[in-house]
Structure formats: C-alpha cells, structure tokens
Tab-separated table of C-alpha atoms in Angstrom:
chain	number	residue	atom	x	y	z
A	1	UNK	CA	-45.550	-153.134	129.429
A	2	UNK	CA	-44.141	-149.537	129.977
A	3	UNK	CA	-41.061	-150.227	131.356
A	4	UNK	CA	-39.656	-152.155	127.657
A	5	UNK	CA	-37.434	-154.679	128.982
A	6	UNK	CA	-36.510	-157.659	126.948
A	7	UNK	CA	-37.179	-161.689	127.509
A	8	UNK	CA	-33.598	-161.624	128.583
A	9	UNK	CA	-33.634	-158.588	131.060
A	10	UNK	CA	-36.545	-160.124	132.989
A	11	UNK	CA	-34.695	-163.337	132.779
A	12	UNK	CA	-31.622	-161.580	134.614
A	13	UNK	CA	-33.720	-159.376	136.888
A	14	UNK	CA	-36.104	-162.616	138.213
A	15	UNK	CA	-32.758	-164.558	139.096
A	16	UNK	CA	-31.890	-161.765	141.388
A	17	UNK	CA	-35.150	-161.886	143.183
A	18	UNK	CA	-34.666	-165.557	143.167
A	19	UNK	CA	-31.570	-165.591	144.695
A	20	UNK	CA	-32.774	-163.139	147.053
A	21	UNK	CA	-35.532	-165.305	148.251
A	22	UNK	CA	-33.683	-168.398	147.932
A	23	UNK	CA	-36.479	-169.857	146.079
A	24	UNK	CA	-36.097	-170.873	142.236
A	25	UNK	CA	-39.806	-170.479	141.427
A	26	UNK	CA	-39.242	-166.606	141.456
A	27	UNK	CA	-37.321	-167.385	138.214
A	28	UNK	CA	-38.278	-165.959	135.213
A	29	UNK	CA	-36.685	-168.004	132.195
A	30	UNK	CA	-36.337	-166.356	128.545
A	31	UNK	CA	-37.729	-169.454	126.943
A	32	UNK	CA	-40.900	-169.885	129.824
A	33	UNK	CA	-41.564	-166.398	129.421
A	34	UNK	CA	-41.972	-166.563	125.666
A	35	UNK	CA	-44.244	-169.196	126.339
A	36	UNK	CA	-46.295	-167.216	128.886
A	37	UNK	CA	-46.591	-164.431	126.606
A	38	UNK	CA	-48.024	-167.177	123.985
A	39	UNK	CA	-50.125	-168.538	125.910
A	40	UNK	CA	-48.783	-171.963	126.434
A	41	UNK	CA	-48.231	-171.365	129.722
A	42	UNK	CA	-49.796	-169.876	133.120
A	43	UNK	CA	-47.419	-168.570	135.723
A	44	UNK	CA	-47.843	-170.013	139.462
A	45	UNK	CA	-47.974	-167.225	142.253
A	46	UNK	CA	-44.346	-167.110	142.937
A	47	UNK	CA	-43.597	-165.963	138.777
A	48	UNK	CA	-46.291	-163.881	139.338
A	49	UNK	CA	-44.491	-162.489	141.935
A	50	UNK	CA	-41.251	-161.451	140.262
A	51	UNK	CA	-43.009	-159.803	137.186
A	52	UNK	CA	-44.797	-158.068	139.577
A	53	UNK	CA	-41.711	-156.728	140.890
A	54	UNK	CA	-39.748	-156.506	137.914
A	55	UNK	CA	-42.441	-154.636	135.868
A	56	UNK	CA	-43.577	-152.429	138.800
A	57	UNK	CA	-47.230	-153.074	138.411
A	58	UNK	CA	-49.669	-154.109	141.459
A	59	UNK	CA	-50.154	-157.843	141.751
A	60	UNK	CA	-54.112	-157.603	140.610
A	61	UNK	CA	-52.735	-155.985	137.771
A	62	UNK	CA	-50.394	-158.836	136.651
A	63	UNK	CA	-53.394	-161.109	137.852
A	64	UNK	CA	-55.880	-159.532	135.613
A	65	UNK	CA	-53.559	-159.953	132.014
A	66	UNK	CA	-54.306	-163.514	132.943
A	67	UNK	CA	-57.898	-162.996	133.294
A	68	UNK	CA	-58.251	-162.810	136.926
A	69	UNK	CA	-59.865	-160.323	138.403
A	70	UNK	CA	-59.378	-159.956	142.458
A	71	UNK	CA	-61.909	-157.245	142.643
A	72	UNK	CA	-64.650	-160.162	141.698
A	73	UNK	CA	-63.618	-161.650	144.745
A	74	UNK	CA	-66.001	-160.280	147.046
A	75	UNK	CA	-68.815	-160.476	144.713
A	76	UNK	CA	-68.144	-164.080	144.016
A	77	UNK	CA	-67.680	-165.296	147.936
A	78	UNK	CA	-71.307	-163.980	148.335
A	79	UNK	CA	-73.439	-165.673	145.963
A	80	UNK	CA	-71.148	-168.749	146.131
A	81	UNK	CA	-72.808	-170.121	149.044
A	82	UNK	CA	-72.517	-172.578	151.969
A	83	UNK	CA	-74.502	-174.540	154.050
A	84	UNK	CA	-73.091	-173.883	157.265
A	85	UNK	CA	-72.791	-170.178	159.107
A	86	UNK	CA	-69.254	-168.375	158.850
A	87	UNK	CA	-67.813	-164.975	159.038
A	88	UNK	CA	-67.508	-163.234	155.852
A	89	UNK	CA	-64.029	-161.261	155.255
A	90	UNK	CA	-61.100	-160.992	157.607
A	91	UNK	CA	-61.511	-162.076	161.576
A	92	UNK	CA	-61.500	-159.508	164.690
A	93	UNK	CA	-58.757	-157.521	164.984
A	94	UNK	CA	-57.733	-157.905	161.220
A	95	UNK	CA	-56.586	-154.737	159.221
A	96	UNK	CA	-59.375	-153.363	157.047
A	97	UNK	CA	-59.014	-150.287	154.743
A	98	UNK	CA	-61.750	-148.054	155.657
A	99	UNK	CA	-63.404	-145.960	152.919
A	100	UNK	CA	-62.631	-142.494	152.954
A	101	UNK	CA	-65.064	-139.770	151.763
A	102	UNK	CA	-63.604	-136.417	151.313
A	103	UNK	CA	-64.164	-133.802	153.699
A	104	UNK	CA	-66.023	-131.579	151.108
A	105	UNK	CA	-68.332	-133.635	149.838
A	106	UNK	CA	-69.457	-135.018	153.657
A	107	UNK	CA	-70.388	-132.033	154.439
A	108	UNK	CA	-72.879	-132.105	151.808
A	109	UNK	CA	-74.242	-135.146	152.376
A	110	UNK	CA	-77.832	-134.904	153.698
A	111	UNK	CA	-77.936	-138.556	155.991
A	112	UNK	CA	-81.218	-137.345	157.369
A	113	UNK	CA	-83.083	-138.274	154.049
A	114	UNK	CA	-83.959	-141.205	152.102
A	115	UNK	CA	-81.577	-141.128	148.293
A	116	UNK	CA	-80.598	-142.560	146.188
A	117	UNK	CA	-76.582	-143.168	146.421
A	118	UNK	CA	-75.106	-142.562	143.189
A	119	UNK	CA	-76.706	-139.035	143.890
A	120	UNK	CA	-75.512	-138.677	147.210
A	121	UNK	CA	-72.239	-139.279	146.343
A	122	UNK	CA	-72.355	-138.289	142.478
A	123	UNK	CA	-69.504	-136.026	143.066
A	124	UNK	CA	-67.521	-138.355	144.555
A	125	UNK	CA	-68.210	-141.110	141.470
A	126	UNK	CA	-70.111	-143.506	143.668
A	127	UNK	CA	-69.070	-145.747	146.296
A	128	UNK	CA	-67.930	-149.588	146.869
A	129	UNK	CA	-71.159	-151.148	147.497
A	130	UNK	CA	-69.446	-154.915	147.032
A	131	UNK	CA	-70.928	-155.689	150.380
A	132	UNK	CA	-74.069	-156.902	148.353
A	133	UNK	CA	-72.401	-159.403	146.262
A	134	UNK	CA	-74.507	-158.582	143.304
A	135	UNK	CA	-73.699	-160.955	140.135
A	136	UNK	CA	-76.017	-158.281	137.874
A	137	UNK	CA	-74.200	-155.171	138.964
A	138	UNK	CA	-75.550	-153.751	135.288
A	139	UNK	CA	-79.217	-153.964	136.729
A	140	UNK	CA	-78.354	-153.115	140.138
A	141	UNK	CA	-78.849	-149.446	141.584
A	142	UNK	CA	-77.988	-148.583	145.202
A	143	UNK	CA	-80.030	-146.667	147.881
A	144	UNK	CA	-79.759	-145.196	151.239
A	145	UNK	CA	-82.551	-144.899	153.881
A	146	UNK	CA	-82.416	-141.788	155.605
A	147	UNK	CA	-81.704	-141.608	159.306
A	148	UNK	CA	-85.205	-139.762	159.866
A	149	UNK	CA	-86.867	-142.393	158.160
A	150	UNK	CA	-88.633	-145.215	159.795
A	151	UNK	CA	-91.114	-146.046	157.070
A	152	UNK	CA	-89.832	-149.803	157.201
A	153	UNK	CA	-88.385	-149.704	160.460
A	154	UNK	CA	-87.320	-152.388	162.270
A	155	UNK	CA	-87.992	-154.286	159.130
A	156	UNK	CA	-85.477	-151.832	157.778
A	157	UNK	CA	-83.450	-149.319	160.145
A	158	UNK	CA	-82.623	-145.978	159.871
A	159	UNK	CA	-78.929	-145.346	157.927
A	160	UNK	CA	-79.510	-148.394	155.904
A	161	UNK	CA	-77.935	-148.994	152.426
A	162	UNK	CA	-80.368	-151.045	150.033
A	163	UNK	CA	-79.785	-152.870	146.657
A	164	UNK	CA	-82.392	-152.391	143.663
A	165	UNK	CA	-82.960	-154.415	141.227
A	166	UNK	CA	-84.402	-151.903	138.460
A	167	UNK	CA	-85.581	-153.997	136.330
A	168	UNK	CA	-88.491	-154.987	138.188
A	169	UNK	CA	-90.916	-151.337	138.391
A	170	UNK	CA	-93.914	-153.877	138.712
A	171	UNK	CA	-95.576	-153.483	141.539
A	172	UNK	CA	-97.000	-157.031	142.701
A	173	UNK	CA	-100.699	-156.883	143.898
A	174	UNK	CA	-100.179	-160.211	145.953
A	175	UNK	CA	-98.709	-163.840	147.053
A	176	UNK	CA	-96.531	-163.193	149.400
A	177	UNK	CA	-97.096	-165.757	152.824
A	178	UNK	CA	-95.781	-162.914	155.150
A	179	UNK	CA	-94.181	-159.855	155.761
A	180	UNK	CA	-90.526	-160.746	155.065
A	181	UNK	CA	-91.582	-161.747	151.626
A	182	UNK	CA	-93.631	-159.103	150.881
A	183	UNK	CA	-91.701	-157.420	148.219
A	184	UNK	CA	-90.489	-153.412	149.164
A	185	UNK	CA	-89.894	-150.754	146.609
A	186	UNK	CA	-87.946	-148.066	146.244
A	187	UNK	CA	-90.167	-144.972	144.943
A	188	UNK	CA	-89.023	-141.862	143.700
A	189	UNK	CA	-91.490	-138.928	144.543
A	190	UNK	CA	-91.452	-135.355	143.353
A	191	UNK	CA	-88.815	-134.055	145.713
A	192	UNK	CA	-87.867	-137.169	147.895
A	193	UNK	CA	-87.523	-140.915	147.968
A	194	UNK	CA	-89.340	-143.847	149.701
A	195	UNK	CA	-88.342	-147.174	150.411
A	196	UNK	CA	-91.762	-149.044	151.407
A	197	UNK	CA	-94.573	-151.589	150.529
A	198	UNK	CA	-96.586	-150.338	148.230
A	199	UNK	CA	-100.173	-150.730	146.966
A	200	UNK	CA	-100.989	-149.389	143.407
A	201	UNK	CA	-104.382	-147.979	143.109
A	202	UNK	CA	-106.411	-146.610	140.297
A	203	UNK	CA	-104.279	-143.386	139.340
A	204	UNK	CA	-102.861	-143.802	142.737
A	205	UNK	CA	-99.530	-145.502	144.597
A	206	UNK	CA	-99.904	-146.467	148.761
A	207	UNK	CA	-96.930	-145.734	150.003
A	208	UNK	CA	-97.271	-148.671	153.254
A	209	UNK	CA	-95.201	-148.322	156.312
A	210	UNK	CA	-94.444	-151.537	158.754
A	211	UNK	CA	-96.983	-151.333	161.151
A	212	UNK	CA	-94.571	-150.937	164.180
A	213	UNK	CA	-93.279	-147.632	162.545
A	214	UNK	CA	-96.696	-146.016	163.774
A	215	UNK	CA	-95.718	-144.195	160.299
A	216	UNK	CA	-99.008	-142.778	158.150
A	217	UNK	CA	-99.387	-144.449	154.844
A	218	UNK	CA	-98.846	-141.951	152.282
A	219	UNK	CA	-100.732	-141.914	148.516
A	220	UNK	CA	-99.539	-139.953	145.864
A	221	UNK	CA	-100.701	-139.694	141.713
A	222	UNK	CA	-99.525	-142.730	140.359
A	223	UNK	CA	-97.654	-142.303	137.531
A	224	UNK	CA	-97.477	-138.340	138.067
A	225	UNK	CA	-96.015	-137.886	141.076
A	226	UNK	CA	-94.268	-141.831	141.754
A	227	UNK	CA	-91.917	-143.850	139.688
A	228	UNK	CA	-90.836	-147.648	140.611
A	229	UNK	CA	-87.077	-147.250	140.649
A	230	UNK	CA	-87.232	-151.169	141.250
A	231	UNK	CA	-87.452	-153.669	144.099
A	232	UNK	CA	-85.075	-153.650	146.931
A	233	UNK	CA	-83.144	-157.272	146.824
A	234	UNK	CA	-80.972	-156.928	149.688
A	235	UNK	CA	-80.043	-154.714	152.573
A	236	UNK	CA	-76.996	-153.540	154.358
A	237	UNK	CA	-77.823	-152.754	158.235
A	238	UNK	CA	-76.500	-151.825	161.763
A	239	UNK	CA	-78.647	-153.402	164.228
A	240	UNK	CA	-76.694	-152.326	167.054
A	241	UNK	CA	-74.444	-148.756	168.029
C-alpha cells in the first residue's frame, strides 16, 4: 500500500491501537502479518480494524484485498431469500445517506416523461439502482416511468423506476394466467419511450395500456418505428405521498 511501512512498523503502530482499546486482537504481529500477506491466514474484524487505521484506507477497502466486497451486500440480501416477511435495510428512524443529484443536472431532468435512466442521468454516470438486487447487473438496464404516464397505471405508477432484462426483445404472443404475469416491455419509439403490454402484429407493435388507465392503445411500424429494449423484471414504486 501507499503509505510503505514495514512488517515491523505496522507491528509497532497496531500495539498502540491495541493498547488504546485495551483489546489484544487489534494487534498486528510481524510474523501473523507475513502470513496474512501469504495467504495463510485471514484477519478477524478487529485486525482488520487496525490496518484499516494504520494504512488509512476505508474498511471496504481492506475488506475487498480479501475478496469481500460490501457493496454486494445489498444485491445479495435480495435474492437470498426468506420465507417469512421482514424489513429490508435499517429500521425507522435509522440514518440513511440520501443520494444527492447535483443541482445542474436536476434541472435538466425531464420527470414528466417515460426514459430510460442511464440517459437521464448520463451526465451524472448513472445512479445506484441496488434497490433491485439484480444478480445479472451485465444484462440489466434501468428505466423510469414518467410522471405523466399512466400507460400501466396502477399496475405501475407514475415516477416509477423499472429493471430490464435486455436480453429478452421477444415479445411473447401468450400463456400468461392473468394480468400480473402478463409480461410488460419496455419500447423505445422514435422520440419517446413506453413501458406497456404489447401485442406484435404483422409489421406492427400494440402498444396495450391497463385497462383502468382509460389510456388509448397505441400501434406503431414494428421494427421501424419500435425496438424491444427488453422485459421489465422488477419495479421500484411509491404507492403512497
């Protein structure tokens, strides 16, 4: 690491934290950490600890040299599932870190229309979408439906963030038992987006609204004007102001 201190430096410095914590697990021994740095050997949280400290790198950091990565945390608790109904992340009242978009690219931001996000926010590099748990993040690509647009609505609201999986751009002509598992699409269209059923046609794409939406269904050239960008897998929602 950067800092270029020896086996025996980080032997001194971890005693001190040690000492200061009155706990001998902080310590850092020139033989153990030899070890560590062969292989033989994992360190526990509280080692971790000290060469977090001593080499003035985050604690993920340290974690991740030992192949763990905290940022697959989230992912992980969601598709690890459980039988029973819990709360996912921290309870009421617990700190959260809010995500901050900057000023000048807010102001840009059309909400009002269906997008897709890495465009909305392609200035910005994207944003944490981790809420979906996706395992395939590779395949995954990440849309917003616009506050104007009921198409799906109350199926799906208004301000809703979707997950696509773009690797399926077939359109299924049937076998769904209902309307929850009737699969929805994301479409892009010649200037806009869609998120809807749809119904291909010869030459043509039905763009098919939820029938409480009292929306119109749309058609539109199929390929010309309509590509699949893939089927929506999940969905992040309000349901309530």
């Amino acid at each position: 690491m950067r800092v270029q201190l020896s086996t025996r430096e980080v032997e001194r410095l971890s005693r001190k934290i040690a000492h200061e914590k009155k706990n001998q697990e902080y310590y850092i021994s020139h033989a153990w950490l030899s070890d560590a740095e062969n292989g033989t050997f994992t360190p526990g949280i509280f080692k971790l600890y000290s060469l977090s400290v001593i080499y003035k790198r985050g604690y993920d950091e340290i974690l991740g040299y030992f192949g763990i990565q905290v940022g697959d945390i989230g992912q992980e608790q969601m598709w690890l599932t459980l039988p029973r109904t819990h709360l996912i992340g921290g309870q009421p009242g617990s700190p959260t870190l809010p995500m901050e978009i900057p000023a000048n690219i807010r102001e840009k931001i059309d909400l009002a229309k269906t997008n897709l996000v890495s465009r909305m926010f392609s200035e910005w590099g994207g944003m944490p979408v981790s809420v979906f748990g996706a395992r395939d993040q590779d395949r995954s690509v990440y849309g917003y439906v616009g506050t104007e647009d009921f198409t799906l609505f109350p199926l799906i609201r208004p301000g809703s963030f979707v997950q696509i999986d773009a690797n399926q751009t077939k359109v299924d002509r049937g076998g769904w038992h209902n309307e929850f598992d009737r699969p929805i699409y994301f479409v892009e269209l010649r200037d806009s987006y869609a998120c809807s059923w749809c119904e291909p046609r010869e030459g043509r794409l039905l763009l098919i609204p939820y029938p409480q939406s009292r929306n119109q269904v749309r058609e539109v050239r199929f390929p010309e004007d309509a590509g699949i960008v893939g089927r929506v897998t999940a969905v992040s929602m309000r349901i309530a102001g």
